[in-house]
Short mmCIF file of C-alpha atoms and ligand atoms in Angstrom, two decimals:
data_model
loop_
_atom_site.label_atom_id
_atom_site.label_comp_id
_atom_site.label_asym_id
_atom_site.label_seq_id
_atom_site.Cartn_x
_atom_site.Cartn_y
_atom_site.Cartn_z
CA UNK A 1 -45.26 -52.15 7.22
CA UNK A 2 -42.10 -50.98 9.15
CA UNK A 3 -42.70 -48.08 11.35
CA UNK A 4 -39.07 -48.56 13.08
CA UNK A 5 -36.47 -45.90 12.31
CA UNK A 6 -33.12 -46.84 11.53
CA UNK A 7 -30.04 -47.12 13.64
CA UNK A 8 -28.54 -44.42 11.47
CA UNK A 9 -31.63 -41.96 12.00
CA UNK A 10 -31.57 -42.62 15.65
CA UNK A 11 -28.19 -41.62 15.62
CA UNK A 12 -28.35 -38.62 13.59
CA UNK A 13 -31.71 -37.32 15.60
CA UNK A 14 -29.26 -38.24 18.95
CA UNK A 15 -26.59 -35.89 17.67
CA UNK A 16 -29.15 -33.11 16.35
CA UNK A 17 -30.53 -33.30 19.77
CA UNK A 18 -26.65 -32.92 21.56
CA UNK A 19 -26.61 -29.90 19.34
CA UNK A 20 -28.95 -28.49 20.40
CA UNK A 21 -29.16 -29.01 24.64
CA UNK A 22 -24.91 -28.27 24.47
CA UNK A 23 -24.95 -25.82 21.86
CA UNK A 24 -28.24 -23.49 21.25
CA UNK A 25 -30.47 -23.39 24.07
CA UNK A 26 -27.77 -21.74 25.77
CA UNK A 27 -27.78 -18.82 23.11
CA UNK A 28 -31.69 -18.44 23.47
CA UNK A 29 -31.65 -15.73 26.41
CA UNK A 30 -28.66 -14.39 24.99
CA UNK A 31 -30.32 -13.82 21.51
CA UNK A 32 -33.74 -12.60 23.63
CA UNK A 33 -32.14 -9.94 25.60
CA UNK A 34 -29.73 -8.90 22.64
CA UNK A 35 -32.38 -8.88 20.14
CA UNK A 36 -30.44 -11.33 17.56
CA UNK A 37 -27.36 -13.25 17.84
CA UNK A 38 -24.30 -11.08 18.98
CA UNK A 39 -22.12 -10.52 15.25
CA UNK A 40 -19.40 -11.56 17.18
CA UNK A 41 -20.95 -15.05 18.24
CA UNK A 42 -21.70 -15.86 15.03
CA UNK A 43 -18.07 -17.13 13.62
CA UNK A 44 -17.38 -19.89 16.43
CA UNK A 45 -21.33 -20.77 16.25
CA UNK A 46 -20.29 -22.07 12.47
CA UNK A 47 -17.40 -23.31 13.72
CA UNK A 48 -19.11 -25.74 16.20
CA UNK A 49 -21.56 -26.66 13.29
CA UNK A 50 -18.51 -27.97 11.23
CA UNK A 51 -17.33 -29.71 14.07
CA UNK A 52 -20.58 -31.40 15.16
CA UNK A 53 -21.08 -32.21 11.61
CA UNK A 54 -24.20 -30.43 10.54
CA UNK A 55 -22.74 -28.60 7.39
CA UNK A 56 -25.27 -28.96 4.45
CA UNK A 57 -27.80 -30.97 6.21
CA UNK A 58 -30.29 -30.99 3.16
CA UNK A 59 -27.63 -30.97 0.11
CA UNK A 60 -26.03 -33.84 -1.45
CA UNK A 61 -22.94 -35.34 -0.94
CA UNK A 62 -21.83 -34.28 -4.39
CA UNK A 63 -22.37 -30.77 -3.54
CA UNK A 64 -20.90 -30.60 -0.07
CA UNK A 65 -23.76 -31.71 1.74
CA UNK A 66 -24.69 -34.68 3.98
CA UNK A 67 -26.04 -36.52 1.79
CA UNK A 68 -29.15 -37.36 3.99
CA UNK A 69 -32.68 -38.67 3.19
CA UNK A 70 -35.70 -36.36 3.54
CA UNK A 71 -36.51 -38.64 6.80
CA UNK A 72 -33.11 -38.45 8.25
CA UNK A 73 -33.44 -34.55 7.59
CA UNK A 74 -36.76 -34.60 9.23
CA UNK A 75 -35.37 -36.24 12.46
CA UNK A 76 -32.99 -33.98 12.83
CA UNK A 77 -34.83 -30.93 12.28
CA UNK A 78 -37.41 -32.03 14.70
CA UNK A 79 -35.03 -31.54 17.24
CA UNK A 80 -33.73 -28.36 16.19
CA UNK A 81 -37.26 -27.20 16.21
CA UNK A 82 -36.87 -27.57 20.00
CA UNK A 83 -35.27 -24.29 19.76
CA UNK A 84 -36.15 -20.66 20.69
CA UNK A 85 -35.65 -17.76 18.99
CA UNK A 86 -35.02 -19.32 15.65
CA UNK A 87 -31.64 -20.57 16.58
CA UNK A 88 -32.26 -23.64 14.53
CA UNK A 89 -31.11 -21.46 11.50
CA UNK A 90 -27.58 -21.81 12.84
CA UNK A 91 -27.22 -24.97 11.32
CA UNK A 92 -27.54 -23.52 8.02
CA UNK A 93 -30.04 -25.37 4.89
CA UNK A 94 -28.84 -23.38 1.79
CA UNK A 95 -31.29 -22.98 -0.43
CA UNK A 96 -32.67 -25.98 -2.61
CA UNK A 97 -32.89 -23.60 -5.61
CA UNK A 98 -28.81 -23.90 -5.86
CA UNK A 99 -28.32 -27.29 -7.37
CA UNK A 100 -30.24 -26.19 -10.29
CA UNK A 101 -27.41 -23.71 -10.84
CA UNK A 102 -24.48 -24.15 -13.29
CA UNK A 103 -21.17 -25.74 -11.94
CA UNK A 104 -19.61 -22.34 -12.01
CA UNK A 105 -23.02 -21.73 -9.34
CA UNK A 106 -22.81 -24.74 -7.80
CA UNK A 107 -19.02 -23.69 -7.15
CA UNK A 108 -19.21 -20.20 -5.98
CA UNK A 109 -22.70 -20.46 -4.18
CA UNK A 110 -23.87 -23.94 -3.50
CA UNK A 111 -20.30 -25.91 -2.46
CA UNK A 112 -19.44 -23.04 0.08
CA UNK A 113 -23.14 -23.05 1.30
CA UNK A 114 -23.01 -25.78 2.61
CA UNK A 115 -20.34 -25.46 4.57
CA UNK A 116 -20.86 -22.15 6.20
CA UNK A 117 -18.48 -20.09 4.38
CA UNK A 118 -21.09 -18.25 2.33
CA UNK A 119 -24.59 -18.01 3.31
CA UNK A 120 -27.71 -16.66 1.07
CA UNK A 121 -31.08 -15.44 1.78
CA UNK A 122 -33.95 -15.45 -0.36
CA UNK A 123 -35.94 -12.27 -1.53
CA UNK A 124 -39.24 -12.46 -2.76
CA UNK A 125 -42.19 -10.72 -1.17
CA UNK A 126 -42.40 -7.17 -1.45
CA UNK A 127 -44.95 -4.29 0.13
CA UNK A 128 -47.60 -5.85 -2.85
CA UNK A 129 -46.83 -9.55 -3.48
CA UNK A 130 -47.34 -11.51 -0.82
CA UNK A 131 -49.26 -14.83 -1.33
CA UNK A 132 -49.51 -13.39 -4.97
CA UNK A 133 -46.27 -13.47 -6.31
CA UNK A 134 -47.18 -12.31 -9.40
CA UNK A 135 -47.75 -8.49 -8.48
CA UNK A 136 -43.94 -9.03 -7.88
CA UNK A 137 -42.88 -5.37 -9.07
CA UNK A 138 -39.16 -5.96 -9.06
CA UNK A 139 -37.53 -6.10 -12.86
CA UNK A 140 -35.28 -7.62 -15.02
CA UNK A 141 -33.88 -6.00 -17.99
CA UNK A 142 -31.00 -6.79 -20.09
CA UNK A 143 -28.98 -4.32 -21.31
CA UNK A 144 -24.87 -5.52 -22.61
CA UNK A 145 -24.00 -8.26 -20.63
CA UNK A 146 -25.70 -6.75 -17.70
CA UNK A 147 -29.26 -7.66 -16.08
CA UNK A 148 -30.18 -4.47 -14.15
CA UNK A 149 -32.87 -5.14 -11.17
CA UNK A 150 -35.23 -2.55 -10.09
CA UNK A 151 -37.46 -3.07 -7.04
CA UNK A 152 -38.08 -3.22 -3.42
CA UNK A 153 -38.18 -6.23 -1.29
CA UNK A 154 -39.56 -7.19 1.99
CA UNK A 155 -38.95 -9.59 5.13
CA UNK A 156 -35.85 -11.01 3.83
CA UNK A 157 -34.90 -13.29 6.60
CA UNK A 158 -30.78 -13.90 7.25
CA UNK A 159 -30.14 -10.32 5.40
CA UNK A 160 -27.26 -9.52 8.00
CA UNK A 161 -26.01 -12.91 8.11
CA UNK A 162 -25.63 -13.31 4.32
CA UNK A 163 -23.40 -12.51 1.40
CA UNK A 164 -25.81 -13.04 -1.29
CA UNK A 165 -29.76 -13.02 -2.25
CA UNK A 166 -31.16 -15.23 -4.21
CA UNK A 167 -33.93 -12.12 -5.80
CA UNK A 168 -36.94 -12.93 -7.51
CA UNK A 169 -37.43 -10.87 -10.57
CA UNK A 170 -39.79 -10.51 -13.83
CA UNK A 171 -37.91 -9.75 -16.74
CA UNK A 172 -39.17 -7.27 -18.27
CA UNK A 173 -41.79 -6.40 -15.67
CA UNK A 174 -43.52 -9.57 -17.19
CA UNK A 175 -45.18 -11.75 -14.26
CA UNK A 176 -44.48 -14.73 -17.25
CA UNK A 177 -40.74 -14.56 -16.79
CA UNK A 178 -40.44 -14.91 -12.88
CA UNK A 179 -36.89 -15.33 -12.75
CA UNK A 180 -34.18 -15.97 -9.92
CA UNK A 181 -30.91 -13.72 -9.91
CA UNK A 182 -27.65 -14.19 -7.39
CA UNK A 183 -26.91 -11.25 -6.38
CA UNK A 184 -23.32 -10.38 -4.30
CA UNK A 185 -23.55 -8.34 -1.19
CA UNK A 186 -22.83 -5.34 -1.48
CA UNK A 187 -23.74 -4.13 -4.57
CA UNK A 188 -23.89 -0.42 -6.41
CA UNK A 189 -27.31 0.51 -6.14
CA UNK A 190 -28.21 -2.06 -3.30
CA UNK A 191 -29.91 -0.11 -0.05
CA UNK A 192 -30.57 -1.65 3.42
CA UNK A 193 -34.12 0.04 3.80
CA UNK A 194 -34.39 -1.17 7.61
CA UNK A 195 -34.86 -4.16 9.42
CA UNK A 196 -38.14 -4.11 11.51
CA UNK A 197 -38.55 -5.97 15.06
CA UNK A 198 -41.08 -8.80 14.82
CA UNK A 199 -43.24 -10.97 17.24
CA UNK A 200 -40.63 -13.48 17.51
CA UNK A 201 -36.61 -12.19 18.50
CA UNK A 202 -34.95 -13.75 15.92
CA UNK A 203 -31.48 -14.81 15.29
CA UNK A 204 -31.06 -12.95 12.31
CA UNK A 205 -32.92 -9.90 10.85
CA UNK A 206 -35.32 -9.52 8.06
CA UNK A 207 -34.88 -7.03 5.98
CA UNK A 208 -36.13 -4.17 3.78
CA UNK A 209 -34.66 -4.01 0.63
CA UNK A 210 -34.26 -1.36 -2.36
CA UNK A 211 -32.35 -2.29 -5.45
CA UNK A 212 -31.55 0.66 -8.04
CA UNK A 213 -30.55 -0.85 -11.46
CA UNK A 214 -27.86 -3.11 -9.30
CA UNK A 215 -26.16 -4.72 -12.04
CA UNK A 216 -25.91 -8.62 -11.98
CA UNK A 217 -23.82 -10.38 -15.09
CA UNK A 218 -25.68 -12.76 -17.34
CA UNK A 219 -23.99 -15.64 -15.65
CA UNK A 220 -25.72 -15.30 -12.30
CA UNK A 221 -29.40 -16.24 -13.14
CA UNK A 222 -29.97 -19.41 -11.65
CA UNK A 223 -31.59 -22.41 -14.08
CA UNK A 224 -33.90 -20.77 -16.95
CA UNK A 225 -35.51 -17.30 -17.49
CA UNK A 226 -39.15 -17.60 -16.59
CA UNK A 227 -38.61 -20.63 -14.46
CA UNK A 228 -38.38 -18.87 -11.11
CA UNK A 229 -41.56 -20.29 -9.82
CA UNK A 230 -40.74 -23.63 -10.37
CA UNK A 231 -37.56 -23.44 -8.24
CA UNK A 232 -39.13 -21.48 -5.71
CA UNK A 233 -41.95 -24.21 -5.62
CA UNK A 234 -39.37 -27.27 -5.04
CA UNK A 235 -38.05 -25.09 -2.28
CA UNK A 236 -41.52 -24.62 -0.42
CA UNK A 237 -41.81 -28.21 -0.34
CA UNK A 238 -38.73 -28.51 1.30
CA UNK A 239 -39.40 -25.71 3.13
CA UNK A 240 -42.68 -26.99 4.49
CA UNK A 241 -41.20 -30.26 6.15
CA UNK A 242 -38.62 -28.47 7.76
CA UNK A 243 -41.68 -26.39 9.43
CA UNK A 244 -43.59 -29.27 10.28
CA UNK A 245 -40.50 -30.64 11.67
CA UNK A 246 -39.83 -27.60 13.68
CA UNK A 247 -43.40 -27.26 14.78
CA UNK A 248 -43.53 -30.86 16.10
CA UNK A 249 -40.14 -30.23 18.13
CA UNK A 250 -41.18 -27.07 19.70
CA UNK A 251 -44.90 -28.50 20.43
CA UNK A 252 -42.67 -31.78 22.11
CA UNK A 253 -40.84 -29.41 23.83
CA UNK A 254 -43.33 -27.24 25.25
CA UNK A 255 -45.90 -30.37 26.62
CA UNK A 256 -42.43 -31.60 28.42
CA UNK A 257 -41.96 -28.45 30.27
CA UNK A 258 -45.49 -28.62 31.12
CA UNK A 259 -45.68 -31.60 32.13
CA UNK A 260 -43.29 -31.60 34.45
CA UNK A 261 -44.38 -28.51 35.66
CA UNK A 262 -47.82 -29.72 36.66
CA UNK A 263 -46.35 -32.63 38.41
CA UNK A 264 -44.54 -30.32 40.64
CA UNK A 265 -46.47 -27.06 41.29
CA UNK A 266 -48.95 -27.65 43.98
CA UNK A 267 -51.84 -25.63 44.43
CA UNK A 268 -54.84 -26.26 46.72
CA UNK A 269 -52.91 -28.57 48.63
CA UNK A 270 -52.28 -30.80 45.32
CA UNK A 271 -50.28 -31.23 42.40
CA UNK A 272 -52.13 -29.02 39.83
CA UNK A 273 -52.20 -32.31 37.42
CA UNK A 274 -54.57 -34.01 39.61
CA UNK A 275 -56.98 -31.74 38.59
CA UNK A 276 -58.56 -33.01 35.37
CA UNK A 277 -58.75 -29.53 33.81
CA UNK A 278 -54.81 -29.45 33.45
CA UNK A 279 -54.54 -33.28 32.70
CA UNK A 280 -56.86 -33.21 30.04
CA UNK A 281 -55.35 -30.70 28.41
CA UNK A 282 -51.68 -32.79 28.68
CA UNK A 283 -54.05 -35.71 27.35
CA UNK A 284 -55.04 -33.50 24.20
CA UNK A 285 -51.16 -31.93 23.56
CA UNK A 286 -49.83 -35.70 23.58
CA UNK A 287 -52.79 -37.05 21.07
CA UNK A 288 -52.11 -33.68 18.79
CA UNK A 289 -48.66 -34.68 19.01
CA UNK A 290 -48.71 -37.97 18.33
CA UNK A 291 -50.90 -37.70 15.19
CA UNK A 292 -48.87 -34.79 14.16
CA UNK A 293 -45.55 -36.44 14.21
CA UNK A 294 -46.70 -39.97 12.47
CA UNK A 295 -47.89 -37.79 9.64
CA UNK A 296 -44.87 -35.93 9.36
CA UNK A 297 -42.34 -39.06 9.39
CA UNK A 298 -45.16 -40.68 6.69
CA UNK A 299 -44.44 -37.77 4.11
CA UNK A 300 -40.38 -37.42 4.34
CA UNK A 301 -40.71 -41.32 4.15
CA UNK A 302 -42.50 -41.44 0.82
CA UNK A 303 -40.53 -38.73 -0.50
CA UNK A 304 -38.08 -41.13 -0.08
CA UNK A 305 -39.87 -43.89 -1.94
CA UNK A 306 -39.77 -40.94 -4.75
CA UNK A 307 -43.62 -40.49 -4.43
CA UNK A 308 -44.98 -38.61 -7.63
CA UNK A 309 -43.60 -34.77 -7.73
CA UNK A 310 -47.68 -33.40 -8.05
CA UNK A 311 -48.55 -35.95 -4.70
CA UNK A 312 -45.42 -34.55 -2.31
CA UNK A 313 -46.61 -31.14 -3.47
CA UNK A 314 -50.56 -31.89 -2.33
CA UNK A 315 -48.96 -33.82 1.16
CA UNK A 316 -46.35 -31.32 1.79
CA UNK A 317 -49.29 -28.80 2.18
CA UNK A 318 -51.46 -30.34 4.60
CA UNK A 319 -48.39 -31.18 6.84
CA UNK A 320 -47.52 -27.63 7.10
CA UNK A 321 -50.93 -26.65 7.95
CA UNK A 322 -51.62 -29.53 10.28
CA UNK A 323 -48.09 -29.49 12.26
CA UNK A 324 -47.92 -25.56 12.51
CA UNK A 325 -52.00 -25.25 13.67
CA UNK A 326 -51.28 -28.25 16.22
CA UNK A 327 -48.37 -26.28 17.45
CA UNK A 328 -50.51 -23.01 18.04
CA UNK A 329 -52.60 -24.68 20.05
CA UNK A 330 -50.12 -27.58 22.19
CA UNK A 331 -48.23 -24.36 23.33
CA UNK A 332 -50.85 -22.57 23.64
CA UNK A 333 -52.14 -24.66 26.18
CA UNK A 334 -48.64 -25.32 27.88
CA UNK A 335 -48.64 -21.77 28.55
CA UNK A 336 -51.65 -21.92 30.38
CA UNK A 337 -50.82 -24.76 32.09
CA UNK A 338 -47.72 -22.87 33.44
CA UNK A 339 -49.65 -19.75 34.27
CA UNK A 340 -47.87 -16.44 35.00
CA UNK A 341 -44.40 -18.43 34.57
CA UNK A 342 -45.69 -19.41 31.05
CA UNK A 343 -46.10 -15.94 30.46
CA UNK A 344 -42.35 -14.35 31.38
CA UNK A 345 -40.11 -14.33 28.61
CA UNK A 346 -37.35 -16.18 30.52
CA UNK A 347 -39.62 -19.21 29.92
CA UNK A 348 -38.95 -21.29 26.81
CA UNK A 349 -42.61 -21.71 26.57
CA UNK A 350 -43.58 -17.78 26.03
CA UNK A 351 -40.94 -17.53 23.62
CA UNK A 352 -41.86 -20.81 21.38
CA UNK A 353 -45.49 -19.43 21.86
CA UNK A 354 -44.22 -16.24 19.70
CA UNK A 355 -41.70 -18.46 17.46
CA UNK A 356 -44.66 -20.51 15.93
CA UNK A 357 -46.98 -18.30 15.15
CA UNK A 358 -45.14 -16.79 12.52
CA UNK A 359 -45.37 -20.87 11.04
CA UNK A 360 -48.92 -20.38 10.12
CA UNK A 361 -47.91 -17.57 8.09
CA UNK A 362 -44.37 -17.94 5.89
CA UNK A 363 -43.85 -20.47 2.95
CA UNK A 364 -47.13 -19.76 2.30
CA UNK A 365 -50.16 -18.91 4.59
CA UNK A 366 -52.49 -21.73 6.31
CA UNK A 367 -55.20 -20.42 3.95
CA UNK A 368 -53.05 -20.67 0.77
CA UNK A 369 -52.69 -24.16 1.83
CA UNK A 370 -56.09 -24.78 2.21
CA UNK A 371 -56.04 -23.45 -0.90
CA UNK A 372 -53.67 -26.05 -2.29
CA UNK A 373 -55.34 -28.87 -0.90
CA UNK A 374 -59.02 -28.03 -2.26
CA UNK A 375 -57.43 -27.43 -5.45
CA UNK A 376 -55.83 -30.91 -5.18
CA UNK A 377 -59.27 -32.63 -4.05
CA UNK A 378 -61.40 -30.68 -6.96
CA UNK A 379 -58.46 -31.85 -9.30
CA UNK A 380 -57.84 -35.53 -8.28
CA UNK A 381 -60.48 -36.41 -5.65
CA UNK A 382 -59.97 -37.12 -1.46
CA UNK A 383 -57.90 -40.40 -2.18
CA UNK A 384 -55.30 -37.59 -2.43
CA UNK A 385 -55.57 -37.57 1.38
CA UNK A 386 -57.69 -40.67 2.68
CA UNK A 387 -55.79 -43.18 0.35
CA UNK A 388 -52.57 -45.20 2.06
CA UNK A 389 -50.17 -44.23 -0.99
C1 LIG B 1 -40.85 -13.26 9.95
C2 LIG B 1 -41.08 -13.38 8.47
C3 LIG B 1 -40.03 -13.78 7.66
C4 LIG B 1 -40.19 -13.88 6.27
N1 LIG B 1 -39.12 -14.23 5.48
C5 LIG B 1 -39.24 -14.11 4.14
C6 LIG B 1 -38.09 -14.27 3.29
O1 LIG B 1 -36.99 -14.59 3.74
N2 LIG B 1 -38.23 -14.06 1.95
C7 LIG B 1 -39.43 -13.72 1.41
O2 LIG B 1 -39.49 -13.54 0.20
N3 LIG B 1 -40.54 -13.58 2.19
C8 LIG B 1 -40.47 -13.76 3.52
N4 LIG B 1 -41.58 -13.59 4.32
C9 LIG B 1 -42.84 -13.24 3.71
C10 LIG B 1 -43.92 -14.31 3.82
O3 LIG B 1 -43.63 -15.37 2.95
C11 LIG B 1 -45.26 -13.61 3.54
O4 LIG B 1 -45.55 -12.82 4.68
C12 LIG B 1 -46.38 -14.58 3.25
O5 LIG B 1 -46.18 -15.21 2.01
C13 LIG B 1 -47.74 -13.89 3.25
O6 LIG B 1 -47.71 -12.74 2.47
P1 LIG B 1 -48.26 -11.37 3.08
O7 LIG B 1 -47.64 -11.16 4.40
O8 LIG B 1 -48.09 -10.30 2.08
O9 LIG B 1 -49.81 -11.61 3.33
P2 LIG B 1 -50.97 -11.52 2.23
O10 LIG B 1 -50.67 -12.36 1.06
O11 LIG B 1 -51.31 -10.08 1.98
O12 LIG B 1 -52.16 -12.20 3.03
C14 LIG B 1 -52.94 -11.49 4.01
C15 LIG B 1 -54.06 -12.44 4.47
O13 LIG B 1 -54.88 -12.76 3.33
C16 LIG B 1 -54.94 -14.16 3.18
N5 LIG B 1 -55.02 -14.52 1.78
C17 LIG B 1 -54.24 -14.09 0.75
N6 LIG B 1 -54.59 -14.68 -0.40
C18 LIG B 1 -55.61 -15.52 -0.09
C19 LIG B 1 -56.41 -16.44 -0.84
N7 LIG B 1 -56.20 -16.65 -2.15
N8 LIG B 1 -57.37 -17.13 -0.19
C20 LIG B 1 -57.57 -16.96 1.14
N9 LIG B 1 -56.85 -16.12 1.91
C21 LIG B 1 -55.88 -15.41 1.29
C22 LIG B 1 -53.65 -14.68 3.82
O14 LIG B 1 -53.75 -16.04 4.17
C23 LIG B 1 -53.53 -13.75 5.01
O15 LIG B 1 -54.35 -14.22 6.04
C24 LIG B 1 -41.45 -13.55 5.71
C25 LIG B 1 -42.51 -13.17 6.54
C26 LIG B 1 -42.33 -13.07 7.90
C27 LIG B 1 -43.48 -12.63 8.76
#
């Protein structure tokens, strides 16, 4: 067993890292006090992604991408996760769903994707399909050479920073034929509803959406009608690493801070770590940590090793669940151990205390994957999880 990462994924989670101490943590109190990133930020912000190389981190080489393994991704993103404010969507990940487009797709939406000259977002939940998505109300229907969408969408994150959506629909208003439609910003019949403040100050907005019979040609559904769950499901898997990934990083970043703070803030005549109250609790972040992070380089290594589709589904699950729960409670506790400082929101620690919580909730709720896994251990038994394959 080799549990030694490569020269090449040291290097790549070195220049992540760069990235992010030169290039984003200066942005977070400017996105905090701003309430997003400035518009006119955003153009040299892509700019210095391009330059530090970090265009199409999680697309293939063919496709414009890096061309990077799931574990090099996973090192990377780790240190993005370190973070605030969601700034680790600068360095864009367009979504998976694209290289199951056609090469007239691939060529308009994917290639410029990845390197920040287009950028989509992804709408699927609306007011009554949440973890459900099939009380998905938005339709489909043909008419001429014309689909025509009807519907309204919620939280669609990276609305203002995007010039397409990638929509869920059922054609027909038939929850068989989930579907996936590209749909160019602006459009007739497309409304900006609002865009609603959330726990976390994000560097984008998430949107309300309403579409009107907007009219999107033939050639823009992406792969088959009635296969938009099955694209959307290879993109929660991706999507769940990068969480875990992020989760880990901000947890790292917050037991740093804290540790460093309770070596130097002295209270009854002490340092407050030589009390065993605040020690033990840097004892219990590190071992949540630890555990955390082992599991999470174990799963992006076996996809890798092309581990079974159905298996990287199961895993993928419990790391999201595990890394974003062990997150909740490391920085919980590093706010506590930074008392009234931990609580100001010009401390990275309050603000990655909001940023995370919103983990246990999108790309599918902690209980929905609890609901995964015990579907996976009625199914195919705990050697799902307790076997070493
Ligand atoms: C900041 C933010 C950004 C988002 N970005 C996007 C985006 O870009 N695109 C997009 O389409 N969506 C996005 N979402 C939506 C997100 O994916 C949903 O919020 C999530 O899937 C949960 O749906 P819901 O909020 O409707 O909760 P519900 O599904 O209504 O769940 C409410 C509660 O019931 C529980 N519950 C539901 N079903 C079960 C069950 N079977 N068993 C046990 N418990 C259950 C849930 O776990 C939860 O605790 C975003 C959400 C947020 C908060």
């Amino acid at each position: 067993m080799d549990l030694e990462l490569s020269a090449r994924e040291k290097q790549l989670a070195a220049k992540a890292r760069d990235f992010v101490e030169r290039v984003l943590i200066p942005l977070e109190n400017v996105v905090e006090e701003h309430g997003e990133l400035p518009v006119e930020r955003r153009a040299a912000l892509r700019q210095q992604v391009r330059e530090a190389g970090l265009a199409g981190i999680n697309h293939s080489a063919e496709h414009g991408g890096l061309g990077l393994t799931m574990l090099e991704q996973t090192v990377m993103e780790e240190q993005l996760g370190r973070v605030t404010n969601g700034l680790w969507t600068a360095v864009w990940r367009p979504p998976v769903s694209l290289k199951f487009g056609t090469i007239e797709q691939k060529k308009r939406y994917l290639q410029p994707s990845c390197q920040g000259e287009r950028r989509g977002c992804f709408a699927i939940t609306e007011a009554d399909a949440g973890s459900d998505p099939r009380q998905v109300k938005t339709s489909a229907v043909l008419r001429g050479d014309n689909w025509y969408l009807t519907g309204e969408k919620w939280f669609v994150t990276s609305y203002n920073a995007s010039d397409f959506i990638i929509v869920h629909a059922h054609v027909d208003g038939d929850p068989d034929k989930p579907t996936l439609f590209l749909v160019d910003k602006p459009a007739e019949g497309l409304t900006h509803l609002r865009s609603p403040k959330f726990m976390h100050t994000y560097t984008f907005d998430h949107a309300e959406l309403r579409f009107d019979n907007v009219a999107v040609p033939k050639a823009n559904v992406l792969g088959e009608i009635g296969q938009g769950l099955d694209l959307t499901k290879d993109w929660f898997v991706e999507a769940r690493l990068q969480i875990a990934s992020h989760t880990v990083g901000a947890a790292t970043r917050a037991a740093e801070i804290a540790n460093a703070y309770a070596a130097e803030r002295v209270q009854f005549g002490k340092p407050i770590r030589d009390f065993q109250a605040i020690e033990f609790m840097l004892a219990d972040m590190a071992v949540e940590i630890f555990a955390a992070k082992t599991m999470l380089y174990r799963v992006a290594w076996e996809i890798d090793q092309a581990l079974d589709r159905k298996m990287v589904h199961a895993r993928a699950s419990a790391l999201k669940l595990h890394c974003s729960e062990m997150a909740g409670r490391v920085i919980d506790k590093a706010v506590q151990i930074l008392g009234g400082r931990g609580y100001m929101r010009e401390n990275p620690v309050e603000r990655l205390y909001r940023d995370i919580r919103v983990d246990r909730i999108w790309e599918g709720t902690s209980e929905i994957q609890r609901v995964v896994i015990a579907g996976q251990i009625r199914k195919r038994g705990m050697s799902v999880y307790t076997d070493w394959v």
